[in-house]
Amino acid sequence: MQASPGSELPRQSRQVSRRDVLRYASAVSALAGLGVASAGAAAPTASATGHMLIDYAMRQIPAQAIRAAGYSGVINYVSTSRPGSNFGAKPITRPYAESLTAAGLVIVSNYQFGKPGGTAPSDFTRGFAGGVSDAHTAWQLHTAAGGGRNAPVFFSVDDDINRETWNNVALQWFRGINSVLGVQRTGVYGGVNVCRWAAADGVIGTSSTPGHRWAWQTRSWSQGQRDPAAVLYQRIVSTASTPGPVVGGIEVDVNDVMAHDCGQWNLHP
């Protein structure tokens, strides 16, 4: 049964059911079928699954350019541009999503509006009410683009925060998000500690890949540590001093896929 945006999805059982096994098999198939995208391409070192996704905001990159560069899909925004900016890939649109899907690429949803030092404050500082508002916005943009009704949205903590800030500020934002989407459709983007804290406090859901949860870890603020339960790892973060690879004319970030079910739309209809 499909859950409405305002309902809590049931927590995944510790025991692996026959349904879980079938979902896991489907997840393997969904990503394995994209192997043709990287065949013969000069892509960076492969991830644990042999697949990589790119994320970017500047503009929409043509699907064929992404395939030609050897990537299996994208992490795209279900948020709008901050005041004073005009990012062409924010938010993802249905025609663009359909072009990616038609090319055999997978899509994962991410929400980020504000940014430290930007024209809007970091989203995680907006408290419970801000989390409620952001979740409604993310879900409206996600579904308008054709996103899976049961797919997670990864919400960004794009800053190096300490445990006190997590406990007193960011956690309340995630509680607000959970009240709208439910835990199972909530994911987190952040450094290794943020990923671990989100899991420990029960505000992010679980992947159908055993031992993994909806954590997208960035190498930033991680001090070389890895969260083995993360489904995605942002290995290349494009900056002015260390630019990422160029795909379709723009620099991108590169993410290793660490679980066959990384929250891609086609696995969560």
PDB file of C-alpha atoms in Angstrom:
ATOM      1  CA  MET A   1       0.000   0.000   0.000  1.00  0.00           C
ATOM      2  CA  GLN A   2       1.321   3.401  -0.897  1.00  0.00           C
ATOM      3  CA  ALA A   3       1.842   5.739   2.027  1.00  0.00           C
ATOM      4  CA  SER A   4       0.735   9.337   1.901  1.00  0.00           C
ATOM      5  CA  PRO A   5       3.347  12.045   2.556  1.00  0.00           C
ATOM      6  CA  GLY A   6       1.947  12.576   6.039  1.00  0.00           C
ATOM      7  CA  SER A   7       2.107   8.965   7.202  1.00  0.00           C
ATOM      8  CA  GLU A   8       4.844   7.048   8.970  1.00  0.00           C
ATOM      9  CA  LEU A   9       6.145   4.035   7.095  1.00  0.00           C
ATOM     10  CA  PRO A  10       6.699   0.875   9.161  1.00  0.00           C
ATOM     11  CA  ARG A  11      10.232   0.283  10.384  1.00  0.00           C
ATOM     12  CA  GLN A  12      12.090  -2.489   8.605  1.00  0.00           C
ATOM     13  CA  SER A  13      12.145  -5.788  10.504  1.00  0.00           C
ATOM     14  CA  ARG A  14      15.479  -7.093  11.771  1.00  0.00           C
ATOM     15  CA  GLN A  15      14.639 -10.413  10.154  1.00  0.00           C
ATOM     16  CA  VAL A  16      15.057 -10.646   6.409  1.00  0.00           C
ATOM     17  CA  SER A  17      11.749 -11.650   4.862  1.00  0.00           C
ATOM     18  CA  ARG A  18      11.130 -13.247   1.473  1.00  0.00           C
ATOM     19  CA  ARG A  19       9.936  -9.857   0.277  1.00  0.00           C
ATOM     20  CA  ASP A  20      13.234  -8.286   1.383  1.00  0.00           C
ATOM     21  CA  VAL A  21      15.143 -10.937  -0.560  1.00  0.00           C
ATOM     22  CA  LEU A  22      13.110 -10.213  -3.682  1.00  0.00           C
ATOM     23  CA  ARG A  23      13.589  -6.463  -3.278  1.00  0.00           C
ATOM     24  CA  TYR A  24      17.328  -6.960  -2.873  1.00  0.00           C
ATOM     25  CA  ALA A  25      17.428  -9.080  -6.028  1.00  0.00           C
ATOM     26  CA  SER A  26      15.536  -6.360  -7.871  1.00  0.00           C
ATOM     27  CA  ALA A  27      17.978  -3.754  -6.593  1.00  0.00           C
ATOM     28  CA  VAL A  28      20.932  -5.738  -7.897  1.00  0.00           C
ATOM     29  CA  SER A  29      19.214  -6.060 -11.266  1.00  0.00           C
ATOM     30  CA  ALA A  30      18.340  -2.376 -11.424  1.00  0.00           C
ATOM     31  CA  LEU A  31      21.943  -1.261 -11.053  1.00  0.00           C
ATOM     32  CA  ALA A  32      23.570  -4.184 -12.827  1.00  0.00           C
ATOM     33  CA  GLY A  33      21.509  -3.366 -15.897  1.00  0.00           C
ATOM     34  CA  LEU A  34      23.302  -0.028 -16.085  1.00  0.00           C
ATOM     35  CA  GLY A  35      26.691  -1.634 -16.589  1.00  0.00           C
ATOM     36  CA  VAL A  36      26.514  -0.771 -20.267  1.00  0.00           C
ATOM     37  CA  ALA A  37      26.753   2.891 -19.305  1.00  0.00           C
ATOM     38  CA  SER A  38      30.308   2.435 -18.064  1.00  0.00           C
ATOM     39  CA  ALA A  39      31.522  -0.146 -20.502  1.00  0.00           C
ATOM     40  CA  GLY A  40      34.651   1.094 -22.210  1.00  0.00           C
ATOM     41  CA  ALA A  41      34.467   4.503 -20.553  1.00  0.00           C
ATOM     42  CA  ALA A  42      37.434   6.161 -18.880  1.00  0.00           C
ATOM     43  CA  ALA A  43      35.612   6.627 -15.571  1.00  0.00           C
ATOM     44  CA  PRO A  44      37.256   7.062 -12.151  1.00  0.00           C
ATOM     45  CA  THR A  45      37.959   4.054  -9.931  1.00  0.00           C
ATOM     46  CA  ALA A  46      34.739   2.079  -9.446  1.00  0.00           C
ATOM     47  CA  SER A  47      32.869   1.915  -6.170  1.00  0.00           C
ATOM     48  CA  ALA A  48      31.866  -1.128  -4.130  1.00  0.00           C
ATOM     49  CA  THR A  49      29.071  -1.871  -6.600  1.00  0.00           C
ATOM     50  CA  GLY A  50      31.017  -0.782  -9.682  1.00  0.00           C
ATOM     51  CA  HIS A  51      28.708   2.211 -10.166  1.00  0.00           C
ATOM     52  CA  MET A  52      29.018   5.952  -9.645  1.00  0.00           C
ATOM     53  CA  LEU A  53      26.523   8.809  -9.640  1.00  0.00           C
ATOM     54  CA  ILE A  54      27.248  12.479 -10.200  1.00  0.00           C
ATOM     55  CA  ASP A  55      25.701  15.533  -8.549  1.00  0.00           C
ATOM     56  CA  TYR A  56      25.689  19.078  -9.888  1.00  0.00           C
ATOM     57  CA  ALA A  57      23.613  22.255  -9.766  1.00  0.00           C
ATOM     58  CA  MET A  58      24.873  24.635 -12.452  1.00  0.00           C
ATOM     59  CA  ARG A  59      22.718  23.296 -15.273  1.00  0.00           C
ATOM     60  CA  GLN A  60      21.127  20.150 -16.624  1.00  0.00           C
ATOM     61  CA  ILE A  61      23.676  17.818 -18.185  1.00  0.00           C
ATOM     62  CA  PRO A  62      22.376  15.861 -21.205  1.00  0.00           C
ATOM     63  CA  ALA A  63      21.730  12.225 -20.402  1.00  0.00           C
ATOM     64  CA  GLN A  64      23.944  10.975 -23.225  1.00  0.00           C
ATOM     65  CA  ALA A  65      26.878  13.018 -21.908  1.00  0.00           C
ATOM     66  CA  ILE A  66      26.478  11.350 -18.517  1.00  0.00           C
ATOM     67  CA  ARG A  67      26.384   7.893 -20.096  1.00  0.00           C
ATOM     68  CA  ALA A  68      29.364   8.660 -22.316  1.00  0.00           C
ATOM     69  CA  ALA A  69      31.377   9.685 -19.238  1.00  0.00           C
ATOM     70  CA  GLY A  70      30.698   6.282 -17.683  1.00  0.00           C
ATOM     71  CA  TYR A  71      28.310   7.181 -14.874  1.00  0.00           C
ATOM     72  CA  SER A  72      25.204   5.224 -13.883  1.00  0.00           C
ATOM     73  CA  GLY A  73      22.979   8.104 -12.874  1.00  0.00           C
ATOM     74  CA  VAL A  74      22.551  11.289 -10.906  1.00  0.00           C
ATOM     75  CA  ILE A  75      21.697  12.752  -7.535  1.00  0.00           C
ATOM     76  CA  ASN A  76      19.511  15.728  -8.386  1.00  0.00           C
ATOM     77  CA  TYR A  77      17.885  18.485  -6.370  1.00  0.00           C
ATOM     78  CA  VAL A  78      14.270  18.588  -5.257  1.00  0.00           C
ATOM     79  CA  SER A  79      14.771  22.147  -4.034  1.00  0.00           C
ATOM     80  CA  THR A  80      14.867  25.562  -5.663  1.00  0.00           C
ATOM     81  CA  SER A  81      17.731  28.041  -6.034  1.00  0.00           C
ATOM     82  CA  ARG A  82      18.654  30.376  -3.202  1.00  0.00           C
ATOM     83  CA  PRO A  83      17.832  34.101  -3.586  1.00  0.00           C
ATOM     84  CA  GLY A  84      20.218  35.749  -6.005  1.00  0.00           C
ATOM     85  CA  SER A  85      21.178  32.503  -7.728  1.00  0.00           C
ATOM     86  CA  ASN A  86      19.762  30.634 -10.687  1.00  0.00           C
ATOM     87  CA  PHE A  87      20.953  27.045 -10.832  1.00  0.00           C
ATOM     88  CA  GLY A  88      19.694  25.330 -13.958  1.00  0.00           C
ATOM     89  CA  ALA A  89      19.518  21.887 -12.321  1.00  0.00           C
ATOM     90  CA  LYS A  90      17.417  23.067  -9.360  1.00  0.00           C
ATOM     91  CA  PRO A  91      14.839  21.675  -9.165  1.00  0.00           C
ATOM     92  CA  ILE A  92      14.858  18.558 -11.337  1.00  0.00           C
ATOM     93  CA  THR A  93      12.029  18.708 -13.868  1.00  0.00           C
ATOM     94  CA  ARG A  94       9.864  15.921 -15.248  1.00  0.00           C
ATOM     95  CA  PRO A  95      11.114  16.264 -18.866  1.00  0.00           C
ATOM     96  CA  TYR A  96      14.731  16.113 -17.689  1.00  0.00           C
ATOM     97  CA  ALA A  97      14.021  13.168 -15.397  1.00  0.00           C
ATOM     98  CA  GLU A  98      12.320  11.337 -18.242  1.00  0.00           C
ATOM     99  CA  SER A  99      15.341  11.909 -20.483  1.00  0.00           C
ATOM    100  CA  LEU A 100      17.630  10.433 -17.834  1.00  0.00           C
ATOM    101  CA  THR A 101      15.382   7.418 -17.317  1.00  0.00           C
ATOM    102  CA  ALA A 102      15.049   6.842 -21.060  1.00  0.00           C
ATOM    103  CA  ALA A 103      18.849   6.716 -21.258  1.00  0.00           C
ATOM    104  CA  GLY A 104      18.977   4.005 -18.588  1.00  0.00           C
ATOM    105  CA  LEU A 105      20.242   6.273 -15.811  1.00  0.00           C
ATOM    106  CA  VAL A 106      19.025   6.157 -12.214  1.00  0.00           C
ATOM    107  CA  ILE A 107      17.945   9.177 -10.149  1.00  0.00           C
ATOM    108  CA  VAL A 108      18.276   9.874  -6.423  1.00  0.00           C
ATOM    109  CA  SER A 109      16.646  12.917  -4.779  1.00  0.00           C
ATOM    110  CA  ASN A 110      18.426  15.470  -2.601  1.00  0.00           C
ATOM    111  CA  TYR A 111      17.124  18.584  -0.849  1.00  0.00           C
ATOM    112  CA  GLN A 112      19.291  21.628  -0.190  1.00  0.00           C
ATOM    113  CA  PHE A 113      18.149  25.225  -0.330  1.00  0.00           C
ATOM    114  CA  GLY A 114      20.302  27.168   2.134  1.00  0.00           C
ATOM    115  CA  LYS A 115      24.061  27.070   2.583  1.00  0.00           C
ATOM    116  CA  PRO A 116      26.581  28.336   5.164  1.00  0.00           C
ATOM    117  CA  GLY A 117      27.455  31.913   4.215  1.00  0.00           C
ATOM    118  CA  GLY A 118      24.867  31.915   1.439  1.00  0.00           C
ATOM    119  CA  THR A 119      21.859  34.130   0.794  1.00  0.00           C
ATOM    120  CA  ALA A 120      19.722  31.724   2.818  1.00  0.00           C
ATOM    121  CA  PRO A 121      20.820  30.081   6.088  1.00  0.00           C
ATOM    122  CA  SER A 122      21.636  26.392   6.325  1.00  0.00           C
ATOM    123  CA  ASP A 123      18.413  24.389   6.190  1.00  0.00           C
ATOM    124  CA  PHE A 124      19.191  22.410   9.344  1.00  0.00           C
ATOM    125  CA  THR A 125      19.081  25.646  11.411  1.00  0.00           C
ATOM    126  CA  ARG A 126      15.359  26.133  10.711  1.00  0.00           C
ATOM    127  CA  GLY A 127      14.036  23.925  13.507  1.00  0.00           C
ATOM    128  CA  PHE A 128      11.074  21.570  13.586  1.00  0.00           C
ATOM    129  CA  ALA A 129       8.744  23.927  11.700  1.00  0.00           C
ATOM    130  CA  GLY A 130      11.412  24.475   9.069  1.00  0.00           C
ATOM    131  CA  GLY A 131      11.751  20.724   8.655  1.00  0.00           C
ATOM    132  CA  VAL A 132       8.009  20.417   8.114  1.00  0.00           C
ATOM    133  CA  SER A 133       8.081  23.153   5.473  1.00  0.00           C
ATOM    134  CA  ASP A 134      11.170  21.787   3.723  1.00  0.00           C
ATOM    135  CA  ALA A 135       9.745  18.262   3.633  1.00  0.00           C
ATOM    136  CA  HIS A 136       6.551  19.496   1.975  1.00  0.00           C
ATOM    137  CA  THR A 137       8.568  21.437  -0.610  1.00  0.00           C
ATOM    138  CA  ALA A 138      10.905  18.510  -1.296  1.00  0.00           C
ATOM    139  CA  TRP A 139       8.068  16.031  -1.701  1.00  0.00           C
ATOM    140  CA  GLN A 140       6.083  18.307  -4.014  1.00  0.00           C
ATOM    141  CA  LEU A 141       9.085  18.811  -6.302  1.00  0.00           C
ATOM    142  CA  HIS A 142      10.086  15.134  -6.095  1.00  0.00           C
ATOM    143  CA  THR A 143       6.663  13.839  -7.107  1.00  0.00           C
ATOM    144  CA  ALA A 144       6.132  16.558  -9.721  1.00  0.00           C
ATOM    145  CA  ALA A 145       9.272  15.308 -11.470  1.00  0.00           C
ATOM    146  CA  GLY A 146       8.046  11.706 -11.352  1.00  0.00           C
ATOM    147  CA  GLY A 147      10.001  10.558  -8.303  1.00  0.00           C
ATOM    148  CA  GLY A 148       9.079   7.239  -6.744  1.00  0.00           C
ATOM    149  CA  ARG A 149       6.312   7.509  -4.139  1.00  0.00           C
ATOM    150  CA  ASN A 150       8.344   5.411  -1.698  1.00  0.00           C
ATOM    151  CA  ALA A 151      11.800   6.726  -2.591  1.00  0.00           C
ATOM    152  CA  PRO A 152      13.806   8.588   0.058  1.00  0.00           C
ATOM    153  CA  VAL A 153      14.897  12.206  -0.133  1.00  0.00           C
ATOM    154  CA  PHE A 154      18.367  12.970   1.244  1.00  0.00           C
ATOM    155  CA  PHE A 155      18.359  16.203   3.274  1.00  0.00           C
ATOM    156  CA  SER A 156      21.654  18.070   3.494  1.00  0.00           C
ATOM    157  CA  VAL A 157      23.705  19.053   6.508  1.00  0.00           C
ATOM    158  CA  ASP A 158      26.298  20.869   4.432  1.00  0.00           C
ATOM    159  CA  ASP A 159      28.486  22.017   7.295  1.00  0.00           C
ATOM    160  CA  ASP A 160      30.972  20.730   9.864  1.00  0.00           C
ATOM    161  CA  ILE A 161      28.739  20.623  12.940  1.00  0.00           C
ATOM    162  CA  ASN A 162      29.466  19.208  16.399  1.00  0.00           C
ATOM    163  CA  ARG A 163      27.317  16.901  18.511  1.00  0.00           C
ATOM    164  CA  GLU A 164      25.781  19.768  20.476  1.00  0.00           C
ATOM    165  CA  THR A 165      24.586  21.459  17.279  1.00  0.00           C
ATOM    166  CA  TRP A 166      23.247  18.146  16.038  1.00  0.00           C
ATOM    167  CA  ASN A 167      21.353  17.453  19.269  1.00  0.00           C
ATOM    168  CA  ASN A 168      19.930  20.937  19.766  1.00  0.00           C
ATOM    169  CA  VAL A 169      19.447  22.177  16.212  1.00  0.00           C
ATOM    170  CA  ALA A 170      19.745  19.719  13.324  1.00  0.00           C
ATOM    171  CA  LEU A 171      17.929  16.854  15.047  1.00  0.00           C
ATOM    172  CA  GLN A 172      14.845  19.020  15.522  1.00  0.00           C
ATOM    173  CA  TRP A 173      14.839  19.805  11.798  1.00  0.00           C
ATOM    174  CA  PHE A 174      14.943  16.108  10.979  1.00  0.00           C
ATOM    175  CA  ARG A 175      12.106  15.435  13.433  1.00  0.00           C
ATOM    176  CA  GLY A 176      10.044  17.939  11.473  1.00  0.00           C
ATOM    177  CA  ILE A 177      10.934  16.197   8.203  1.00  0.00           C
ATOM    178  CA  ASN A 178       9.982  12.826   9.704  1.00  0.00           C
ATOM    179  CA  SER A 179       6.577  14.178  10.742  1.00  0.00           C
ATOM    180  CA  VAL A 180       5.763  14.726   7.063  1.00  0.00           C
ATOM    181  CA  LEU A 181       7.614  11.999   5.156  1.00  0.00           C
ATOM    182  CA  GLY A 182       8.069   9.370   7.833  1.00  0.00           C
ATOM    183  CA  VAL A 183      11.469   7.989   8.792  1.00  0.00           C
ATOM    184  CA  GLN A 184      11.657   5.497   5.929  1.00  0.00           C
ATOM    185  CA  ARG A 185      11.517   8.213   3.278  1.00  0.00           C
ATOM    186  CA  THR A 186      14.089  10.429   5.016  1.00  0.00           C
ATOM    187  CA  GLY A 187      17.813  10.338   4.261  1.00  0.00           C
ATOM    188  CA  VAL A 188      20.772  12.489   5.291  1.00  0.00           C
ATOM    189  CA  TYR A 189      23.759  14.016   3.497  1.00  0.00           C
ATOM    190  CA  GLY A 190      26.740  14.991   5.623  1.00  0.00           C
ATOM    191  CA  GLY A 191      30.071  14.018   7.106  1.00  0.00           C
ATOM    192  CA  VAL A 192      30.672  10.705   8.825  1.00  0.00           C
ATOM    193  CA  ASN A 193      29.529  11.900  12.259  1.00  0.00           C
ATOM    194  CA  VAL A 194      26.279  13.383  10.968  1.00  0.00           C
ATOM    195  CA  CYS A 195      25.495  10.122   9.181  1.00  0.00           C
ATOM    196  CA  ARG A 196      26.123   8.133  12.357  1.00  0.00           C
ATOM    197  CA  TRP A 197      24.181  10.503  14.600  1.00  0.00           C
ATOM    198  CA  ALA A 198      21.180  10.468  12.252  1.00  0.00           C
ATOM    199  CA  ALA A 199      21.135   6.677  12.334  1.00  0.00           C
ATOM    200  CA  ALA A 200      21.601   6.474  16.108  1.00  0.00           C
ATOM    201  CA  ASP A 201      18.733   8.904  16.674  1.00  0.00           C
ATOM    202  CA  GLY A 202      16.445   6.999  14.330  1.00  0.00           C
ATOM    203  CA  VAL A 203      15.646   9.813  11.887  1.00  0.00           C
ATOM    204  CA  ILE A 204      16.735   8.104   8.635  1.00  0.00           C
ATOM    205  CA  GLY A 205      15.387   4.987   6.960  1.00  0.00           C
ATOM    206  CA  THR A 206      16.970   1.744   5.815  1.00  0.00           C
ATOM    207  CA  SER A 207      17.986   0.424   2.416  1.00  0.00           C
ATOM    208  CA  SER A 208      16.795  -2.984   1.227  1.00  0.00           C
ATOM    209  CA  THR A 209      20.498  -3.821   0.883  1.00  0.00           C
ATOM    210  CA  PRO A 210      21.302  -5.518   4.200  1.00  0.00           C
ATOM    211  CA  GLY A 211      23.350  -3.403   6.619  1.00  0.00           C
ATOM    212  CA  HIS A 212      22.757  -0.091   4.863  1.00  0.00           C
ATOM    213  CA  ARG A 213      20.691   2.995   5.610  1.00  0.00           C
ATOM    214  CA  TRP A 214      19.799   6.237   3.869  1.00  0.00           C
ATOM    215  CA  ALA A 215      23.118   7.971   4.558  1.00  0.00           C
ATOM    216  CA  TRP A 216      24.962   9.849   1.812  1.00  0.00           C
ATOM    217  CA  GLN A 217      28.387  10.528   3.280  1.00  0.00           C
ATOM    218  CA  THR A 218      30.679  13.224   1.953  1.00  0.00           C
ATOM    219  CA  ARG A 219      34.435  12.959   2.353  1.00  0.00           C
ATOM    220  CA  SER A 220      34.325  16.535   3.677  1.00  0.00           C
ATOM    221  CA  TRP A 221      34.520  16.731   7.492  1.00  0.00           C
ATOM    222  CA  SER A 222      35.014  12.953   7.698  1.00  0.00           C
ATOM    223  CA  GLN A 223      38.740  12.912   8.594  1.00  0.00           C
ATOM    224  CA  GLY A 224      39.304   9.931   6.329  1.00  0.00           C
ATOM    225  CA  GLN A 225      36.711   7.833   8.167  1.00  0.00           C
ATOM    226  CA  ARG A 226      33.943   5.893   6.432  1.00  0.00           C
ATOM    227  CA  ASP A 227      30.472   4.917   7.563  1.00  0.00           C
ATOM    228  CA  PRO A 228      30.115   1.310   6.344  1.00  0.00           C
ATOM    229  CA  ALA A 229      26.333   1.627   6.423  1.00  0.00           C
ATOM    230  CA  ALA A 230      26.206   4.581   3.985  1.00  0.00           C
ATOM    231  CA  VAL A 231      24.617   3.876   0.610  1.00  0.00           C
ATOM    232  CA  LEU A 232      26.516   6.683  -1.156  1.00  0.00           C
ATOM    233  CA  TYR A 233      29.978   8.162  -0.654  1.00  0.00           C
ATOM    234  CA  GLN A 234      30.871  11.542  -2.173  1.00  0.00           C
ATOM    235  CA  ARG A 235      34.472  10.798  -3.072  1.00  0.00           C
ATOM    236  CA  ILE A 236      35.139  13.814  -5.311  1.00  0.00           C
ATOM    237  CA  VAL A 237      33.917  17.224  -4.146  1.00  0.00           C
ATOM    238  CA  SER A 238      34.468  19.830  -6.829  1.00  0.00           C
ATOM    239  CA  THR A 239      35.902  23.100  -5.513  1.00  0.00           C
ATOM    240  CA  ALA A 240      37.827  26.014  -7.007  1.00  0.00           C
ATOM    241  CA  SER A 241      41.104  24.574  -5.718  1.00  0.00           C
ATOM    242  CA  THR A 242      40.304  20.925  -6.521  1.00  0.00           C
ATOM    243  CA  PRO A 243      37.906  20.872  -9.477  1.00  0.00           C
ATOM    244  CA  GLY A 244      35.955  17.725 -10.239  1.00  0.00           C
ATOM    245  CA  PRO A 245      35.758  16.006 -13.621  1.00  0.00           C
ATOM    246  CA  VAL A 246      33.990  17.832 -16.440  1.00  0.00           C
ATOM    247  CA  VAL A 247      30.830  16.207 -17.762  1.00  0.00           C
ATOM    248  CA  GLY A 248      28.709  17.944 -20.362  1.00  0.00           C
ATOM    249  CA  GLY A 249      30.789  21.093 -20.016  1.00  0.00           C
ATOM    250  CA  ILE A 250      30.565  21.554 -16.228  1.00  0.00           C
ATOM    251  CA  GLU A 251      32.474  20.274 -13.212  1.00  0.00           C
ATOM    252  CA  VAL A 252      30.681  17.671 -11.119  1.00  0.00           C
ATOM    253  CA  ASP A 253      30.966  15.837  -7.814  1.00  0.00           C
ATOM    254  CA  VAL A 254      31.401  12.058  -7.988  1.00  0.00           C
ATOM    255  CA  ASN A 255      29.693   9.605  -5.673  1.00  0.00           C
ATOM    256  CA  ASP A 256      30.486   5.926  -5.202  1.00  0.00           C
ATOM    257  CA  VAL A 257      27.423   3.691  -4.930  1.00  0.00           C
ATOM    258  CA  MET A 258      28.007   1.572  -1.831  1.00  0.00           C
ATOM    259  CA  ALA A 259      24.729  -0.395  -1.858  1.00  0.00           C
ATOM    260  CA  HIS A 260      22.701  -1.792  -4.728  1.00  0.00           C
ATOM    261  CA  ASP A 261      19.663  -0.036  -3.276  1.00  0.00           C
ATOM    262  CA  CYS A 262      20.893   3.527  -2.856  1.00  0.00           C
ATOM    263  CA  GLY A 263      17.416   5.069  -2.917  1.00  0.00           C
ATOM    264  CA  GLN A 264      17.025   5.284  -6.692  1.00  0.00           C
ATOM    265  CA  TRP A 265      13.539   6.146  -7.921  1.00  0.00           C
ATOM    266  CA  ASN A 266      12.974   3.033 -10.015  1.00  0.00           C
ATOM    267  CA  LEU A 267      13.311   0.756  -6.974  1.00  0.00           C
ATOM    268  CA  HIS A 268      10.790   2.696  -4.921  1.00  0.00           C
ATOM    269  CA  PRO A 269       7.677   3.287  -7.047  1.00  0.00           C
TER     270      PRO A 269
END
